[in-house]
Amino acid sequence: MPLNHSILLDNRPQGQASVDNFKLVSAETPALLEGQVLVQHHFLSLDPYMRGRMNDSKSYAVPQALGEVMIGGTAGEVVDSRHPKFKPGDPVVGMGGWQNYSVVDGNVPGMLRRVDTTHVPLSHYLGAVGMPGVTAWYGLVKIMAPQTGQTVTVSAASGAVGSSFGALAKARGCRVVGIAGGQEKCDYVVNTLGLDACVDYKAHSDYLSLSKALRHACPDGIDGHFENVGGMVLDAVMLRTNAFARLAVCGMIAGYNGAPMPMANPALILVNRLKLEGFIVSEHMEVWPEALSELAHLVGSGQLRPRESVAHGLACAPEAFLGLLQGKNFGKQLVKLV
């Protein structure tokens, strides 16, 4: 059996995460038992939620265990199988974690899924046609439910979730305004993703300044907002919301280091009769087939052109992950393992 390299969570961060929180180890992959599948990972997904799991604090999910392989989505190929539903060569996606190989119980529903790479590249099943894309779909369709012509905004607009949200909202006839960090990302959001405008939050020192820029980009106000960041960005958006605006909250990356994030104007929730709903996409598996079908069509037809940042080799995963938390990535952050 092949030698497997894995990255474990060695210790918990005190404030900002660092490479010292991780440990690289090696071991032979175990022999397969009946019903098991051996998968070689071609790509590892790096996502902001992983930072929250590193903390030993109350959250929507159990913390990442110390001394265990870091959690993470993977896309790869079956190399050996003792399960009738999977055969060597099958392209698959799952939650194999930060390692080169995983042994998966093929009988557990949802643990491993075959995918069609005819029109959608394998890596996109970790981004636009995977968990990030479905996250965008759920926030837009199930929480905002915008009408044609309404204005919606999205933070981290150039990222995996944000770019998917933009394509989905444009397909529904919305005016879509992105918020991103840096002129290069904003240019990509407008010129490649096709959003109507993009505001560079890094050009503003406080939420009032950012909110003025949003007023210019959203002259009719904001009817729906998809939040990935929190903090100053959310405060700025709330000042521009229309009555009965809907806010879908899937990420608070500004607070992942544990510092509190007070809200500047919570009275706006009442004044504007806002609907503000947080959600975890893995709790809504019933929508995944419909969402993935639409997302695959958008990618296959060229209406959604996802961008990827790719680090090479498992050993690079910690540095790439820390860069993601600092906004250094451009689009979906992946690690290529083969």
Tab-separated table of C-alpha atoms in Angstrom:
chain	number	residue	atom	x	y	z
A	1	MET	CA	0.000	0.000	0.000
A	2	PRO	CA	1.246	3.560	-0.753
A	3	LEU	CA	2.862	5.830	1.828
A	4	ASN	CA	0.460	8.526	3.016
A	5	HIS	CA	1.471	12.000	4.163
A	6	SER	CA	-0.940	13.859	6.463
A	7	ILE	CA	-1.103	17.203	8.235
A	8	LEU	CA	-2.453	17.130	11.789
A	9	LEU	CA	-3.640	19.889	14.092
A	10	ASP	CA	-0.817	19.755	16.641
A	11	ASN	CA	-1.922	22.573	18.965
A	12	ARG	CA	-4.601	25.258	19.088
A	13	PRO	CA	-3.930	28.869	18.015
A	14	GLN	CA	-3.691	31.577	20.634
A	15	GLY	CA	-5.146	34.443	18.618
A	16	GLN	CA	-3.792	34.388	15.070
A	17	ALA	CA	-3.098	30.945	13.580
A	18	SER	CA	0.442	30.023	12.509
A	19	VAL	CA	2.287	27.210	10.740
A	20	ASP	CA	3.396	25.996	14.183
A	21	ASN	CA	-0.159	24.817	14.869
A	22	PHE	CA	0.280	22.039	12.284
A	23	LYS	CA	2.395	18.882	12.050
A	24	LEU	CA	3.295	16.793	8.976
A	25	VAL	CA	3.428	13.018	9.512
A	26	SER	CA	3.736	9.910	7.321
A	27	ALA	CA	2.332	6.372	7.559
A	28	GLU	CA	1.453	3.490	5.243
A	29	THR	CA	-2.166	3.358	4.140
A	30	PRO	CA	-3.975	0.412	5.776
A	31	ALA	CA	-5.199	-2.608	3.819
A	32	LEU	CA	-8.802	-2.237	2.676
A	33	LEU	CA	-11.648	-4.034	4.443
A	34	GLU	CA	-14.845	-5.096	2.714
A	35	GLY	CA	-16.845	-2.033	1.644
A	36	GLN	CA	-13.891	0.345	1.819
A	37	VAL	CA	-12.422	2.517	-0.950
A	38	LEU	CA	-8.891	3.939	-1.264
A	39	VAL	CA	-8.839	7.418	-2.783
A	40	GLN	CA	-5.801	9.339	-3.967
A	41	HIS	CA	-6.466	13.042	-3.553
A	42	HIS	CA	-5.628	15.269	-6.491
A	43	PHE	CA	-6.876	18.492	-4.882
A	44	LEU	CA	-7.415	19.677	-1.309
A	45	SER	CA	-9.872	22.474	-0.594
A	46	LEU	CA	-8.882	25.206	1.849
A	47	ASP	CA	-11.796	27.140	3.342
A	48	PRO	CA	-12.248	29.825	6.022
A	49	TYR	CA	-14.498	27.613	8.193
A	50	MET	CA	-11.427	25.520	9.061
A	51	ARG	CA	-10.068	28.371	11.189
A	52	GLY	CA	-13.121	28.288	13.447
A	53	ARG	CA	-12.777	24.526	13.884
A	54	MET	CA	-9.227	25.002	15.181
A	55	ASN	CA	-10.596	26.769	18.280
A	56	ASP	CA	-11.816	24.766	21.258
A	57	SER	CA	-14.953	26.841	21.681
A	58	LYS	CA	-18.704	26.471	21.290
A	59	SER	CA	-19.719	26.635	17.659
A	60	TYR	CA	-22.013	24.991	15.133
A	61	ALA	CA	-19.602	22.066	14.755
A	62	VAL	CA	-17.356	19.970	16.978
A	63	PRO	CA	-13.819	21.447	17.152
A	64	GLN	CA	-11.041	19.858	15.135
A	65	ALA	CA	-9.468	17.201	17.385
A	66	LEU	CA	-5.815	17.622	18.302
A	67	GLY	CA	-3.513	15.006	16.805
A	68	GLU	CA	-6.008	14.210	14.026
A	69	VAL	CA	-5.860	14.921	10.291
A	70	MET	CA	-7.136	18.424	9.524
A	71	ILE	CA	-10.660	18.377	8.110
A	72	GLY	CA	-11.076	19.367	4.464
A	73	GLY	CA	-12.829	18.668	1.195
A	74	THR	CA	-10.935	16.636	-1.383
A	75	ALA	CA	-11.272	15.670	-5.034
A	76	GLY	CA	-9.408	12.744	-6.502
A	77	GLU	CA	-9.499	9.286	-7.981
A	78	VAL	CA	-10.320	5.828	-6.704
A	79	VAL	CA	-7.143	3.720	-6.791
A	80	ASP	CA	-8.468	0.579	-5.069
A	81	SER	CA	-11.931	-0.548	-4.054
A	82	ARG	CA	-13.693	-3.278	-2.158
A	83	HIS	CA	-17.091	-1.688	-2.746
A	84	PRO	CA	-19.300	-2.493	-5.766
A	85	LYS	CA	-20.328	1.148	-6.368
A	86	PHE	CA	-16.760	2.397	-6.845
A	87	LYS	CA	-14.049	1.200	-9.207
A	88	PRO	CA	-10.455	2.272	-9.823
A	89	GLY	CA	-10.286	5.374	-12.002
A	90	ASP	CA	-13.578	6.866	-10.791
A	91	PRO	CA	-13.284	10.639	-10.169
A	92	VAL	CA	-14.714	11.332	-6.708
A	93	VAL	CA	-15.157	14.090	-4.145
A	94	GLY	CA	-15.384	13.730	-0.386
A	95	MET	CA	-14.006	14.975	2.922
A	96	GLY	CA	-10.657	13.213	2.865
A	97	GLY	CA	-8.812	15.902	4.848
A	98	TRP	CA	-5.301	17.284	4.603
A	99	GLN	CA	-3.570	14.168	3.292
A	100	ASN	CA	-2.607	12.434	0.058
A	101	TYR	CA	-4.814	9.367	0.488
A	102	SER	CA	-7.933	8.435	2.430
A	103	VAL	CA	-9.684	5.155	3.166
A	104	VAL	CA	-13.440	5.698	2.936
A	105	ASP	CA	-16.363	3.517	3.977
A	106	GLY	CA	-18.348	3.346	0.756
A	107	ASN	CA	-21.504	2.339	2.624
A	108	VAL	CA	-21.847	5.627	4.533
A	109	PRO	CA	-24.170	7.985	2.605
A	110	GLY	CA	-22.537	11.210	1.453
A	111	MET	CA	-18.969	10.224	2.328
A	112	LEU	CA	-17.871	9.789	-1.280
A	113	ARG	CA	-19.532	10.984	-4.484
A	114	ARG	CA	-18.663	10.152	-8.088
A	115	VAL	CA	-18.550	13.208	-10.356
A	116	ASP	CA	-18.655	13.820	-14.096
A	117	THR	CA	-15.576	15.645	-15.367
A	118	THR	CA	-16.724	15.784	-19.016
A	119	HIS	CA	-17.672	19.477	-18.865
A	120	VAL	CA	-16.658	20.468	-15.329
A	121	PRO	CA	-12.979	20.190	-14.292
A	122	LEU	CA	-12.396	18.032	-11.206
A	123	SER	CA	-11.111	20.951	-9.117
A	124	HIS	CA	-14.344	22.928	-9.619
A	125	TYR	CA	-16.216	20.305	-7.586
A	126	LEU	CA	-14.448	21.782	-4.555
A	127	GLY	CA	-15.515	25.310	-5.476
A	128	ALA	CA	-18.195	26.564	-7.815
A	129	VAL	CA	-19.826	23.135	-8.242
A	130	GLY	CA	-19.247	22.094	-4.645
A	131	MET	CA	-19.819	23.293	-1.107
A	132	PRO	CA	-18.979	26.978	-1.805
A	133	GLY	CA	-21.325	27.097	-4.796
A	134	VAL	CA	-24.173	25.456	-2.904
A	135	THR	CA	-23.571	27.890	-0.042
A	136	ALA	CA	-24.065	30.797	-2.454
A	137	TRP	CA	-27.163	29.146	-3.960
A	138	TYR	CA	-28.827	28.582	-0.585
A	139	GLY	CA	-28.246	32.130	0.639
A	140	LEU	CA	-29.582	33.623	-2.580
A	141	VAL	CA	-32.502	31.309	-3.308
A	142	LYS	CA	-33.715	30.265	0.132
A	143	ILE	CA	-32.977	33.364	2.229
A	144	MET	CA	-32.975	36.378	-0.118
A	145	ALA	CA	-35.337	35.153	-2.866
A	146	PRO	CA	-34.771	38.383	-4.824
A	147	GLN	CA	-37.069	39.701	-7.515
A	148	THR	CA	-35.830	40.652	-10.975
A	149	GLY	CA	-34.264	44.109	-10.909
A	150	GLN	CA	-33.514	44.182	-7.209
A	151	THR	CA	-30.016	45.041	-5.964
A	152	VAL	CA	-28.000	42.438	-4.078
A	153	THR	CA	-24.476	42.696	-2.702
A	154	VAL	CA	-21.866	40.137	-1.716
A	155	SER	CA	-18.678	40.463	0.324
A	156	ALA	CA	-15.516	38.545	-0.656
A	157	ALA	CA	-16.957	38.787	-4.154
A	158	SER	CA	-13.943	37.348	-5.975
A	159	GLY	CA	-13.781	34.221	-3.808
A	160	ALA	CA	-15.306	30.797	-4.363
A	161	VAL	CA	-18.627	31.606	-2.687
A	162	GLY	CA	-18.822	35.198	-3.863
A	163	SER	CA	-18.171	34.461	-7.544
A	164	SER	CA	-20.806	31.729	-7.535
A	165	PHE	CA	-23.295	34.049	-5.858
A	166	GLY	CA	-22.669	36.701	-8.518
A	167	ALA	CA	-23.347	34.336	-11.417
A	168	LEU	CA	-26.471	32.928	-9.773
A	169	ALA	CA	-27.855	36.383	-8.989
A	170	LYS	CA	-27.134	37.723	-12.490
A	171	ALA	CA	-28.942	34.712	-13.950
A	172	ARG	CA	-32.008	35.849	-11.946
A	173	GLY	CA	-31.908	39.378	-13.363
A	174	CYS	CA	-30.546	41.144	-10.284
A	175	ARG	CA	-28.253	44.132	-10.120
A	176	VAL	CA	-25.245	42.606	-8.377
A	177	VAL	CA	-22.559	44.618	-6.592
A	178	GLY	CA	-19.471	42.983	-5.160
A	179	ILE	CA	-17.217	44.013	-2.291
A	180	ALA	CA	-13.608	42.819	-2.562
A	181	GLY	CA	-10.091	43.696	-1.378
A	182	GLY	CA	-7.941	45.458	-3.964
A	183	GLN	CA	-8.406	46.911	-7.437
A	184	GLU	CA	-7.246	43.719	-9.197
A	185	LYS	CA	-9.960	41.675	-7.522
A	186	CYS	CA	-12.578	44.339	-8.235
A	187	ASP	CA	-11.584	44.441	-11.901
A	188	TYR	CA	-11.989	40.651	-12.091
A	189	VAL	CA	-15.403	40.845	-10.408
A	190	VAL	CA	-16.674	43.340	-12.994
A	191	ASN	CA	-14.800	42.374	-16.164
A	192	THR	CA	-14.702	38.562	-15.859
A	193	LEU	CA	-17.543	37.652	-13.530
A	194	GLY	CA	-19.821	40.285	-15.070
A	195	LEU	CA	-21.089	41.952	-11.903
A	196	ASP	CA	-22.501	45.460	-12.253
A	197	ALA	CA	-20.024	47.121	-9.900
A	198	CYS	CA	-17.453	46.322	-7.221
A	199	VAL	CA	-16.318	48.325	-4.212
A	200	ASP	CA	-12.759	47.986	-2.886
A	201	TYR	CA	-13.083	47.862	0.895
A	202	LYS	CA	-9.317	48.282	1.299
A	203	ALA	CA	-9.648	51.834	-0.055
A	204	HIS	CA	-11.683	52.790	3.029
A	205	SER	CA	-10.531	53.226	6.609
A	206	ASP	CA	-13.935	52.938	8.278
A	207	TYR	CA	-17.456	51.709	7.645
A	208	LEU	CA	-18.883	55.189	7.029
A	209	SER	CA	-16.479	55.790	4.151
A	210	LEU	CA	-17.196	52.335	2.727
A	211	SER	CA	-20.923	52.934	3.051
A	212	LYS	CA	-20.643	56.135	0.978
A	213	ALA	CA	-18.978	54.142	-1.794
A	214	LEU	CA	-21.784	51.573	-1.587
A	215	ARG	CA	-24.379	54.351	-1.896
A	216	HIS	CA	-22.778	55.364	-5.200
A	217	ALA	CA	-22.671	51.724	-6.430
A	218	CYS	CA	-26.200	50.958	-5.188
A	219	PRO	CA	-28.259	54.092	-5.921
A	220	ASP	CA	-31.519	52.226	-5.264
A	221	GLY	CA	-30.307	50.783	-1.969
A	222	ILE	CA	-29.645	47.140	-1.117
A	223	ASP	CA	-32.433	44.543	-1.145
A	224	GLY	CA	-30.301	41.503	-0.300
A	225	HIS	CA	-26.792	40.921	0.984
A	226	PHE	CA	-24.583	37.838	1.269
A	227	GLU	CA	-22.091	38.142	4.124
A	228	ASN	CA	-18.788	36.268	4.235
A	229	VAL	CA	-16.732	38.717	6.284
A	230	GLY	CA	-18.600	40.666	8.981
A	231	GLY	CA	-17.108	43.611	10.850
A	232	MET	CA	-16.728	46.899	8.965
A	233	VAL	CA	-18.167	45.458	5.753
A	234	LEU	CA	-21.424	44.364	7.371
A	235	ASP	CA	-21.769	47.704	9.195
A	236	ALA	CA	-21.350	49.581	5.901
A	237	VAL	CA	-23.902	47.423	4.083
A	238	MET	CA	-26.508	47.778	6.816
A	239	LEU	CA	-26.527	51.560	6.372
A	240	ARG	CA	-27.541	51.087	2.735
A	241	THR	CA	-30.241	48.439	3.227
A	242	ASN	CA	-33.780	49.040	2.080
A	243	ALA	CA	-36.818	48.225	4.185
A	244	PHE	CA	-37.342	44.444	4.385
A	245	ALA	CA	-33.875	43.654	3.026
A	246	ARG	CA	-32.674	40.060	3.578
A	247	LEU	CA	-29.155	39.289	4.794
A	248	ALA	CA	-27.717	35.775	4.478
A	249	VAL	CA	-24.747	35.224	6.797
A	250	CYS	CA	-22.457	32.273	6.076
A	251	GLY	CA	-19.099	33.572	7.265
A	252	MET	CA	-17.516	35.970	9.749
A	253	ILE	CA	-13.885	35.717	8.691
A	254	ALA	CA	-13.099	39.081	10.321
A	255	GLY	CA	-13.666	37.472	13.721
A	256	TYR	CA	-12.023	34.069	13.329
A	257	ASN	CA	-9.098	35.030	15.558
A	258	GLY	CA	-11.463	35.265	18.526
A	259	ALA	CA	-11.773	39.043	18.925
A	260	PRO	CA	-15.353	40.279	19.456
A	261	MET	CA	-17.064	41.977	16.520
A	262	PRO	CA	-19.564	44.522	17.825
A	263	MET	CA	-22.226	45.725	15.392
A	264	ALA	CA	-22.178	49.500	14.860
A	265	ASN	CA	-25.909	50.072	14.293
A	266	PRO	CA	-28.013	47.094	15.453
A	267	ALA	CA	-31.075	49.385	15.596
A	268	LEU	CA	-31.158	49.164	11.774
A	269	ILE	CA	-32.416	45.585	12.115
A	270	LEU	CA	-35.610	47.062	13.568
A	271	VAL	CA	-35.730	50.342	11.647
A	272	ASN	CA	-35.409	48.599	8.255
A	273	ARG	CA	-37.251	45.428	9.374
A	274	LEU	CA	-34.303	43.359	8.230
A	275	LYS	CA	-34.303	39.588	7.929
A	276	LEU	CA	-30.843	38.456	9.038
A	277	GLU	CA	-30.256	34.705	8.934
A	278	GLY	CA	-27.136	32.683	9.529
A	279	PHE	CA	-26.896	29.224	7.971
A	280	ILE	CA	-24.630	26.206	7.581
A	281	VAL	CA	-24.977	24.611	4.153
A	282	SER	CA	-24.294	21.066	5.371
A	283	GLU	CA	-27.569	21.258	7.318
A	284	HIS	CA	-29.515	21.627	4.071
A	285	MET	CA	-28.473	18.575	2.066
A	286	GLU	CA	-31.933	18.404	0.476
A	287	VAL	CA	-31.103	21.368	-1.802
A	288	TRP	CA	-27.705	20.115	-2.993
A	289	PRO	CA	-28.885	18.197	-6.101
A	290	GLU	CA	-30.877	21.173	-7.451
A	291	ALA	CA	-28.132	23.651	-6.610
A	292	LEU	CA	-25.309	21.534	-8.076
A	293	SER	CA	-27.279	21.011	-11.282
A	294	GLU	CA	-27.682	24.762	-11.823
A	295	LEU	CA	-24.080	25.492	-10.881
A	296	ALA	CA	-22.729	22.802	-13.241
A	297	HIS	CA	-24.795	24.334	-16.049
A	298	LEU	CA	-23.417	27.817	-15.333
A	299	VAL	CA	-19.820	26.517	-15.386
A	300	GLY	CA	-20.357	24.279	-18.415
A	301	SER	CA	-21.968	27.114	-20.399
A	302	GLY	CA	-19.279	29.639	-19.463
A	303	GLN	CA	-21.644	31.883	-17.487
A	304	LEU	CA	-19.581	31.190	-14.368
A	305	ARG	CA	-15.821	31.294	-14.849
A	306	PRO	CA	-14.309	30.485	-11.468
A	307	ARG	CA	-10.763	31.526	-10.683
A	308	GLU	CA	-8.473	29.352	-8.578
A	309	SER	CA	-5.379	29.956	-6.475
A	310	VAL	CA	-3.352	26.745	-6.427
A	311	ALA	CA	-0.555	25.828	-4.018
A	312	HIS	CA	1.537	22.791	-4.941
A	313	GLY	CA	2.236	19.966	-2.526
A	314	LEU	CA	0.728	19.012	0.814
A	315	ALA	CA	3.529	20.671	2.786
A	316	CYS	CA	2.402	24.040	1.384
A	317	ALA	CA	-1.124	23.706	2.808
A	318	PRO	CA	-0.554	25.550	6.129
A	319	GLU	CA	1.022	28.599	4.454
A	320	ALA	CA	-1.691	28.658	1.775
A	321	PHE	CA	-4.372	28.414	4.454
A	322	LEU	CA	-2.932	31.308	6.454
A	323	GLY	CA	-2.748	33.333	3.237
A	324	LEU	CA	-6.413	32.602	2.603
A	325	LEU	CA	-7.336	34.017	6.009
A	326	GLN	CA	-5.409	37.191	5.116
A	327	GLY	CA	-7.091	37.543	1.709
A	328	LYS	CA	-3.952	36.686	-0.273
A	329	ASN	CA	-5.781	34.143	-2.438
A	330	PHE	CA	-7.580	35.081	-5.635
A	331	GLY	CA	-10.671	32.914	-6.109
A	332	LYS	CA	-10.938	29.402	-4.728
A	333	GLN	CA	-7.892	28.293	-2.713
A	334	LEU	CA	-6.732	24.775	-3.539
A	335	VAL	CA	-3.694	22.608	-2.926
A	336	LYS	CA	-2.683	20.384	-5.867
A	337	LEU	CA	-1.423	17.077	-4.536
A	338	VAL	CA	-0.459	15.180	-7.715
